[in-house]
Amino acid sequence: MGSLLIGQSGGPTSVINSSLIGAVKQALKEGKIDNIYGALYGISGVLSENFLNLKEYENELDTLAHTPAALLGSVRFMLPEPTIGNETYEKIISVFKKYNIEYFFYIGGNDSMDTCNKLNVYFQKVSFKCKVIGIPKTIDNDLVLTDHCPGYGSAAKYVATTLMEIYQDIQVYEKGRITIVEIMGRDAGWLTAASKLTRINDEGVDLIYLPEVPFDMSEFLNSVKTIYQKNKKVLVAVSEGIRDQNGEYILKYRSFNNNDSFGHLQLGGVSLVLCKIINEQLGLSTRAIELNLPQRCASHLTSLTDFKEAANCGKWAVKYALKGKTGVMISMNRISDYKIKYDCVPLSKVASFVKGFPTEWIINNNDISDEYLSYALPLIKGETGPKFYQGLPVHKKIKR
Amino acid sequence: MGSLLIGQSGGPTSVINSSLIGAVKQALKEGKIDNIYGALYGISGVLSENFLNLKEYENELDTLAHTPAALLGSVRFMLPEPTIGNETYEKIISVFKKYNIEYFFYIGGNDSMDTCNKLNVYFQKVSFKCKVIGIPKTIDNDLVLTDHCPGYGSAAKYVATTLMEIYQDIQVYEKGRITIVEIMGRDAGWLTAASKLTRINDEGVDLIYLPEVPFDMSEFLNSVKTIYQKNKKVLVAVSEGIRDQNGEYILKYRSFNNNDSFGHLQLGGVSLVLCKIINEQLGLSTRAIELNLPQRCASHLTSLTDFKEAANCGKWAVKYALKGKTGVMISMNRISDYKIKYDCVPLSKVASFVKGFPTEWIINNNDISDEYLSYALPLIKGETGPKFYQGLPVHKKIKR
């Protein structure tokens, strides 16, 4: 019997560990897999043989599944092109041989699927027998060929719940402010669109801006002014990644910049930029709220549907791997209202593609159509009823 | 029988409506009070006779109690000095006479207790018979003569839970960042101190800075550097109100300022200031997280203890009012570990005083002693199990 190696990569989500544990449980159940290793810090742990034996955690799997953020640690690491003889790939193969790795799963988003794809391409080229399977994970919901991505439902539930609470808060004064809530999403507006969910309880945001359509500052100021004149307060949901007609980020006007480890511009701060402009140009009082990391780690507010689906993606990775599938990502196919079929799609058709929010669901550049509600409501359904001890959520760490 | 008028004032909390509903339920139960009015937007609603009949909501009281933010609306309104003949006070008396208001409750923090006190002083001066009772409410926990304040336990639970989740998130990369989490509190560090609660699960913040002690920038940079060298990531909790040796706000270095309706400097932004300084002086990557409004409105994470105590404060306001008490605030007296006795304290001894975090519980200017844990753990205990419908929390609005 061969062994299984699993890694996690990219930004964490509330349910990334549910996928990990889903795979571990199924592997244990099938009994056809020898060792189950976790690679610490993704591919960098593979290269440095920084592994742990996940079977040792057999009695703690449920608590681990409810702990937010990648238990195995994560990494932002781009593999080079898979040209034969490349030493990174050869190193990986030597490690895989040493540990008898027959199955490799990588839980992640776009960049991670690119890593999986390259690895599989290289293994095919050199006829190395290892099944490579990608398990989708991203709060951005921007992977193609899947109805949605594990992690999105919980993030959307967090965003909508938090906005409903903020809505209640900002209603208390007769004369309020312009509140700009900034939501994650560099290129895809899926998570910002979740602000639309607040409307089903009539606790709604007034304006919604996604990165899929150019942001027009004067139209924005006009809309804010009009709503303020009527309601004396305005609640705006805006994606951190909004850009102007020329494709330039609106946040470029901020006073302080950071870059991430890929040299990407670190986002964040567009709400403050918009507040400053409103304050200067309309003379209205403002408040910027950046929802920030809790969007991807507030596991106390996990969607039960999302949690289960994430586990199922892990489970199906094992099933498909044992059937001999490789070079695929597990995908979720919505076959009725509401049921999910777990399929495989070729990694080559997923890696590096981005599924934007459908522009036909964007109304007037500042609103979302009700079709989105039919799409999203099933994804946020149910609560996991997290365990608390002494008033605080119970998390479990893996010793890294 | 006389009638009861209740208002809410100042910033909302997750449990401000629990106090309101607690009072309404007790008033209904006692059967000795004629009408139960809510003044919309606090004192400004009193002056404009903007009232609603709270008995009409008798069947929805439980859902209303779980809705965040002041149901009756709030106001930031300072009463003038209570000199006899002042027209604001005379207007209030004429309104109270018109509606036969024999009991006036005001749910709020420092400024609201000042309002209550002035009102009571004026009523005494002109021998107007109306019982004035303050019901404490503040996430800042800074009212004197009470063990703690309704609103604090839930805010502390939110802060600690969110920090534990953020802790998990920032552990995922081997080489992480300096994450600065900014917590509410202009003068009192109680809420920032709640970050200490994360340590009981060993998911702790590394450094904690309260406004009660001067903030020393070079000591701060040294501490950050030392911890980063050891752990490759640092989690800092900082109060928005920290000041330097000269008493000047650290956030004065921010790029954009706003003032609130009292002309107070609007806080917020110190985390970004610190990030910029760390980035420039230590060359380390940073992330600023301002917890912002959810600290006072995230009712999905309400402390059950806090929720019940808030209701009890409302209940005891009715009991003490019917016993003839006036010019008092309901206070919570911790008589054992853990039991609360609901007392009355004179408003004159509460209004405009601020109870800071005990400096003897501050260690080395950047940590909190374990005595705080004994104080705070009972306050965050229990969950309210909020109702969700279609994956979203159930709130109920009052038509204003």
PDB file of C-alpha atoms in Angstrom, chain B residues 4 15 27 61 67 78 97 104 109 119 127 129 135 140 163 196 255 266 302 310 315 329 334 352 381:
ATOM      1  CA  LEU B   4     -42.820  54.833  32.739  1.00  0.00           C
ATOM      2  CA  VAL B  15     -27.222  43.781  25.318  1.00  0.00           C
ATOM      3  CA  ALA B  27     -43.130  46.670  34.593  1.00  0.00           C
ATOM      4  CA  LEU B  61     -40.031  40.964  23.517  1.00  0.00           C
ATOM      5  CA  THR B  67     -31.427  42.420  18.481  1.00  0.00           C
ATOM      6  CA  MET B  78     -25.620  67.074  26.738  1.00  0.00           C
ATOM      7  CA  LYS B  97     -46.831  66.031  33.051  1.00  0.00           C
ATOM      8  CA  PHE B 104     -37.872  57.831  33.877  1.00  0.00           C
ATOM      9  CA  GLY B 109     -22.819  55.218  29.946  1.00  0.00           C
ATOM     10  CA  LEU B 119     -32.491  65.773  35.414  1.00  0.00           C
ATOM     11  CA  SER B 127     -40.029  69.473  43.638  1.00  0.00           C
ATOM     12  CA  LYS B 129     -42.147  64.100  41.536  1.00  0.00           C
ATOM     13  CA  ILE B 135     -29.346  51.738  33.910  1.00  0.00           C
ATOM     14  CA  ASP B 140     -15.920  50.433  27.991  1.00  0.00           C
ATOM     15  CA  LEU B 163      -8.253  37.442  18.667  1.00  0.00           C
ATOM     16  CA  LYS B 196      -5.514  38.668  27.832  1.00  0.00           C
ATOM     17  CA  SER B 255      -3.317  60.949   7.782  1.00  0.00           C
ATOM     18  CA  GLN B 266     -12.938  60.611  16.535  1.00  0.00           C
ATOM     19  CA  THR B 302     -23.319  37.673  23.178  1.00  0.00           C
ATOM     20  CA  ALA B 310     -28.384  43.444  31.513  1.00  0.00           C
ATOM     21  CA  LYS B 315     -35.724  44.557  36.121  1.00  0.00           C
ATOM     22  CA  MET B 329     -27.956  54.094  39.016  1.00  0.00           C
ATOM     23  CA  ARG B 334     -20.058  40.928  43.170  1.00  0.00           C
ATOM     24  CA  SER B 352     -18.730  62.039  34.720  1.00  0.00           C
ATOM     25  CA  LYS B 381     -19.476  32.894  30.349  1.00  0.00           C
TER      26      LYS B 381
END
